[in-house]
PDB file of C-alpha atoms in Angstrom:
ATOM      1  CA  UNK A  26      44.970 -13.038 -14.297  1.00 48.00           C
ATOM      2  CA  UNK A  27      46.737 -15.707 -15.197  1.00 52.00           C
ATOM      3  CA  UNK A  28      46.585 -17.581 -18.623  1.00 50.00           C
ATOM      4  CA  UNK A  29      44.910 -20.803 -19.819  1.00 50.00           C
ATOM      5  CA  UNK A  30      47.719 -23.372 -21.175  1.00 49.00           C
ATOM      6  CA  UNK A  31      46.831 -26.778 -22.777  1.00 53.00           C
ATOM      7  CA  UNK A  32      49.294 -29.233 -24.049  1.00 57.00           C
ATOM      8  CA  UNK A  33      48.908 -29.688 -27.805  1.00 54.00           C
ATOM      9  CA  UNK A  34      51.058 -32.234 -29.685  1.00 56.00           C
ATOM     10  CA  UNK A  35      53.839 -32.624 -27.120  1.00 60.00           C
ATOM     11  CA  UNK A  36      53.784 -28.507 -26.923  1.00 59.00           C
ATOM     12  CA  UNK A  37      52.566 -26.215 -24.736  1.00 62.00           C
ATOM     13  CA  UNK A  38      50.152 -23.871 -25.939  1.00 52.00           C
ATOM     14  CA  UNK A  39      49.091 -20.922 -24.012  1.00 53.00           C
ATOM     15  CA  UNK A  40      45.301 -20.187 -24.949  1.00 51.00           C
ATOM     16  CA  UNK A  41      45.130 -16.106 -26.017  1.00 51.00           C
ATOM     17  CA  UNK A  42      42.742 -13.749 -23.757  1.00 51.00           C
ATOM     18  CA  UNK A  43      39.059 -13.435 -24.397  1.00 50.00           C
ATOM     19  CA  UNK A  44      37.993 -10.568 -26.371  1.00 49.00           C
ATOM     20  CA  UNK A  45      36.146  -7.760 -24.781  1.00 52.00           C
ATOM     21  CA  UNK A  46      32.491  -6.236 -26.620  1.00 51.00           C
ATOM     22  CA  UNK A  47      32.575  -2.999 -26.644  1.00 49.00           C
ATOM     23  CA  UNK A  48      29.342  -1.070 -27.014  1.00 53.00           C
ATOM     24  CA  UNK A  49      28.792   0.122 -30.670  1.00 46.00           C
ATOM     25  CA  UNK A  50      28.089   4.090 -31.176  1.00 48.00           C
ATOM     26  CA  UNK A  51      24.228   4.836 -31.752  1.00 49.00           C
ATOM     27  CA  UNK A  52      24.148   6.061 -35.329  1.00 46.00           C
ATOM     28  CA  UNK A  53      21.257   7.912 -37.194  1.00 50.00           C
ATOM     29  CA  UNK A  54      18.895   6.576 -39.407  1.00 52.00           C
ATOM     30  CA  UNK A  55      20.084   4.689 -43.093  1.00 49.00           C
ATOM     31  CA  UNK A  56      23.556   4.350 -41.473  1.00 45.00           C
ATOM     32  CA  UNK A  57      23.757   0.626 -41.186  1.00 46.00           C
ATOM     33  CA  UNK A  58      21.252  -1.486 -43.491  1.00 43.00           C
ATOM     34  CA  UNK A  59      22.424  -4.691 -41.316  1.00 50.00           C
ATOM     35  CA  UNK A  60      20.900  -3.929 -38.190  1.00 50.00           C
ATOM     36  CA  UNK A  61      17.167  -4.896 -38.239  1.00 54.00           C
ATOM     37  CA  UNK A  62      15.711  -2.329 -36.282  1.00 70.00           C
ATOM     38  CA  UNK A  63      17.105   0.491 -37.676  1.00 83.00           C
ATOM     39  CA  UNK A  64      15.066   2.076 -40.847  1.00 92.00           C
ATOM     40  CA  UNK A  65      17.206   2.889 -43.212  1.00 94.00           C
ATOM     41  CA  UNK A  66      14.890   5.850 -43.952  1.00 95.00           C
ATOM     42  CA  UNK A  67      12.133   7.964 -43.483  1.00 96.00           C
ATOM     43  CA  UNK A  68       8.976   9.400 -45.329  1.00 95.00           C
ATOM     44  CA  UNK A  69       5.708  11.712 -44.105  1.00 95.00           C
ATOM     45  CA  UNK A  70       2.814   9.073 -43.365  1.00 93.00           C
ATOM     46  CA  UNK A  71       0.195  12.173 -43.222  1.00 93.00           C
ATOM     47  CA  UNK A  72       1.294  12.917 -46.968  1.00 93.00           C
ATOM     48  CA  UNK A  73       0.541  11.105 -50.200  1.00 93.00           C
ATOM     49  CA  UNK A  74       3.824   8.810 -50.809  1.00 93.00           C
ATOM     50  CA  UNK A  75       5.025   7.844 -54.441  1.00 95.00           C
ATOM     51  CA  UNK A  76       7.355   4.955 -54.727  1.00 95.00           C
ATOM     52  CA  UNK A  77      10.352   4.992 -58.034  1.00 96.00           C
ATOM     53  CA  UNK A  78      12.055   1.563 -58.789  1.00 96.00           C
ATOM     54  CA  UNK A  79      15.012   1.983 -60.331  1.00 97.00           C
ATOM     55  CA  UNK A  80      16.505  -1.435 -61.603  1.00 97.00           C
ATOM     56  CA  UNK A  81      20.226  -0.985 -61.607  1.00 97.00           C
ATOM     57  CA  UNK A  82      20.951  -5.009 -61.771  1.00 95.00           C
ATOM     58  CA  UNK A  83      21.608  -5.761 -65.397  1.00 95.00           C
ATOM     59  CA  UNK A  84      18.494  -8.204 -64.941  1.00 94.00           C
ATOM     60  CA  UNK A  85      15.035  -8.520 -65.002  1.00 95.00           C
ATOM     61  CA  UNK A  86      13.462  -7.884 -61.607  1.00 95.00           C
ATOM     62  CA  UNK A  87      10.141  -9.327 -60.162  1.00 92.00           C
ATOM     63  CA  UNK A  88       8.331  -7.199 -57.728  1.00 92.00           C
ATOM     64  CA  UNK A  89       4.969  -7.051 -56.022  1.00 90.00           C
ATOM     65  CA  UNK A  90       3.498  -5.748 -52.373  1.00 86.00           C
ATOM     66  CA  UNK A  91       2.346  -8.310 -49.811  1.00 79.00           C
ATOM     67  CA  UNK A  92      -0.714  -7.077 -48.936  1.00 68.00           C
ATOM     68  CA  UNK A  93      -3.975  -9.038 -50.187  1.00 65.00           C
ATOM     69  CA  UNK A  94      -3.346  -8.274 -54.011  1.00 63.00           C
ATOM     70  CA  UNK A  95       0.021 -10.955 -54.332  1.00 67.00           C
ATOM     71  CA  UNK A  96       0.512  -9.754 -57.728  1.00 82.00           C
ATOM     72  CA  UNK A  97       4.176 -10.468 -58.797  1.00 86.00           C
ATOM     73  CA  UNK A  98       5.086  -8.415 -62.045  1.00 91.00           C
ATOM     74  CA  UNK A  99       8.409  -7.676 -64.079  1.00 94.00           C
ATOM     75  CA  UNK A 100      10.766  -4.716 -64.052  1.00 95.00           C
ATOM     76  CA  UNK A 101      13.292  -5.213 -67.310  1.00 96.00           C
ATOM     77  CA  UNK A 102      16.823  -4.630 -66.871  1.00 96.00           C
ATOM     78  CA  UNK A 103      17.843  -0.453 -66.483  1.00 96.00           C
ATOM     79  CA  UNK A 104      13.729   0.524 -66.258  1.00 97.00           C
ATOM     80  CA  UNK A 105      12.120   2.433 -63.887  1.00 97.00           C
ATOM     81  CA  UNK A 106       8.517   2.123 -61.973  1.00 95.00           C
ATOM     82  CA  UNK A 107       6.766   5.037 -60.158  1.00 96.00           C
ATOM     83  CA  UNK A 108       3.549   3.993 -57.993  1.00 93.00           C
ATOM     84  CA  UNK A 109       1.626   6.542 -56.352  1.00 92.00           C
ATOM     85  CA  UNK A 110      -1.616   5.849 -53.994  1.00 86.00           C
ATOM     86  CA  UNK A 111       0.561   3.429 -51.997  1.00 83.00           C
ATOM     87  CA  UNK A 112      -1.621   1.566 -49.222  1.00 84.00           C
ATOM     88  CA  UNK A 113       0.560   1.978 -45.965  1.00 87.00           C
ATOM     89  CA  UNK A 114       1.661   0.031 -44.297  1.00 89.00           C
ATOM     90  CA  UNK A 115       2.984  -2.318 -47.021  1.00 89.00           C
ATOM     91  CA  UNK A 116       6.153  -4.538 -47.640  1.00 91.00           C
ATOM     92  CA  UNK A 117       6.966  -5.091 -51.124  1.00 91.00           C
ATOM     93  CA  UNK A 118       9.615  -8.252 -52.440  1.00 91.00           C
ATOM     94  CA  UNK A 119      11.761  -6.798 -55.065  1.00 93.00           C
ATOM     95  CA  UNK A 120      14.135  -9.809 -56.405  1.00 91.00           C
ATOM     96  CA  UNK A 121      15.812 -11.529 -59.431  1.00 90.00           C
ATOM     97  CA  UNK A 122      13.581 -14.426 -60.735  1.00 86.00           C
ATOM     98  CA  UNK A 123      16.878 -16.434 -60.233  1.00 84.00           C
ATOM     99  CA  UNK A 124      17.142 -14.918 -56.745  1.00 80.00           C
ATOM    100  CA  UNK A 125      20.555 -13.189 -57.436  1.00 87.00           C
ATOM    101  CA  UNK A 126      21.078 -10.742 -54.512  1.00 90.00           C
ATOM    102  CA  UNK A 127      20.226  -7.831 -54.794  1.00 93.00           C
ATOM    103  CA  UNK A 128      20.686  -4.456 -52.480  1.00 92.00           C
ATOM    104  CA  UNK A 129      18.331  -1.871 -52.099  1.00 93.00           C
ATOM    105  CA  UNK A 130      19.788   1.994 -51.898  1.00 95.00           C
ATOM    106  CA  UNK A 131      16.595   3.814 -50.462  1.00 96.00           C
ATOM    107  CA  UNK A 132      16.442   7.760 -50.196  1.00 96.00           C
ATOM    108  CA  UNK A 133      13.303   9.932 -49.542  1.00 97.00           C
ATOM    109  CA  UNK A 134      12.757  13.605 -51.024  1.00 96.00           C
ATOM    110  CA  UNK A 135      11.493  16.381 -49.414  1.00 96.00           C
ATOM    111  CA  UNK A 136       7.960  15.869 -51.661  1.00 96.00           C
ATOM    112  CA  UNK A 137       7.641  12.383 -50.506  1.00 95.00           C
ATOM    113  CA  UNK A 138       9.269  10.272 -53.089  1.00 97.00           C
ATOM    114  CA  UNK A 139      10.619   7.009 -51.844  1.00 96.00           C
ATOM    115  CA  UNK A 140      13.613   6.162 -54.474  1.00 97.00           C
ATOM    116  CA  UNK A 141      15.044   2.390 -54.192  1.00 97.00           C
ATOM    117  CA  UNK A 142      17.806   1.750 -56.333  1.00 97.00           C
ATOM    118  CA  UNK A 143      18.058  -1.767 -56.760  1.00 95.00           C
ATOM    119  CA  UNK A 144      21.330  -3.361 -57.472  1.00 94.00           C
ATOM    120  CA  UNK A 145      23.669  -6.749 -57.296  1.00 93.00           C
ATOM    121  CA  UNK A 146      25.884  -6.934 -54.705  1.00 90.00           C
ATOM    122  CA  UNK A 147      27.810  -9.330 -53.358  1.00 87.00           C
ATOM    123  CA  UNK A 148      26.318 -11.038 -50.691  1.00 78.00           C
ATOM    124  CA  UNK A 149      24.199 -14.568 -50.289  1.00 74.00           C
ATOM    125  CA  UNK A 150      21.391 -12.560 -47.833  1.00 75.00           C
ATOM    126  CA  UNK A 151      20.966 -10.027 -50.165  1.00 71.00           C
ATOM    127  CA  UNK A 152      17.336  -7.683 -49.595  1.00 73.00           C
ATOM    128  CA  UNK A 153      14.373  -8.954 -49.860  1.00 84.00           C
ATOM    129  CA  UNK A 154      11.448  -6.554 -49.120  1.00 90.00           C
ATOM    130  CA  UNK A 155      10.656  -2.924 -48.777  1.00 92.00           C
ATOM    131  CA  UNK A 156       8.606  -2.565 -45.476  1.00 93.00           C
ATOM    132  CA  UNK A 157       6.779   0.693 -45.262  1.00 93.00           C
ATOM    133  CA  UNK A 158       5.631   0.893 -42.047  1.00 93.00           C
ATOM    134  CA  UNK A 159       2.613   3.267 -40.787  1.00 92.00           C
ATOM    135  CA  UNK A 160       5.224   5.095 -38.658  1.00 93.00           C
ATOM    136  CA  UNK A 161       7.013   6.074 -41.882  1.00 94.00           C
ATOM    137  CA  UNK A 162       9.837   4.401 -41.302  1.00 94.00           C
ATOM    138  CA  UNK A 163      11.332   2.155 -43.814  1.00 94.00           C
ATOM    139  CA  UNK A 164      13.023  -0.936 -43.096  1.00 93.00           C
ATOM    140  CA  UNK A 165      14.725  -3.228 -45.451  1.00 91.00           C
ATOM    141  CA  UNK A 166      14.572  -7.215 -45.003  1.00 85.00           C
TER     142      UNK A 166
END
């Protein structure tokens, strides 16, 4: 194959090969939070599910489920929330009032506890919501 050459500036420059994708190993669940359609976890739908907020940030957080109730209410800096009778499926927007990005660090226990641990990282996307999916998987926006 021969290469691409341009003339820049009175010199010859040779352009440099095209990079090749190569196909990315499947990985198991909570692996990679930046691919969409991966959840990062996994809880029992046929079981009662509790949900713990842990606010790791240093900062207020506001917080509320998008289903028909739109509440939005406050977390305080280093304080922790446990729901229990959660409707499923459910997303719920977890954020800074000043929308400081945050990450989400979600685990499930063997009795059914979804944990997010909600910190600052450093990154403009940042999470947004917590969707609990009928399934039981858990995704992170």
């Amino acid at each position: 194959m021969a290469a691409l050459s341009v003339w820049v500036g009175g010199h010859r420059a040779v352009a440099q090969p095209a990079f090749r994708t190569v196909p990315l190993p499947r990985l198991p669940v909570g692996v990679d939070q930046s691919v969409f359609d991966r959840p990062v976890a996994r809880f029992n739908p046929n079981l009662p599910a509790e949900l713990v907020i842990r606010n790791r940030t240093g900062l207020p957080l506001e917080y509320g489920f998008t289903d028909p109730r739109q509440n939005v209410s406050e977390l305080a800096a280093g304080e922790t929330l446990r729901l229990s009778n959660l409707p499923i499926p459910n997303c719920m927007a977890i954020n800074t009032p000043m929308l400081s990005p945050v990450g989400y660090r979600v685990s499930v226990d063997p009795l059914n506890v979804i944990t997010v641990e909600v910190r600052l990282v450093n990154d403009v996307s940042g999470d947004h919501c917590l969707d609990l999916q009928e399934t039981g998987a858990i995704f992170v926006n």
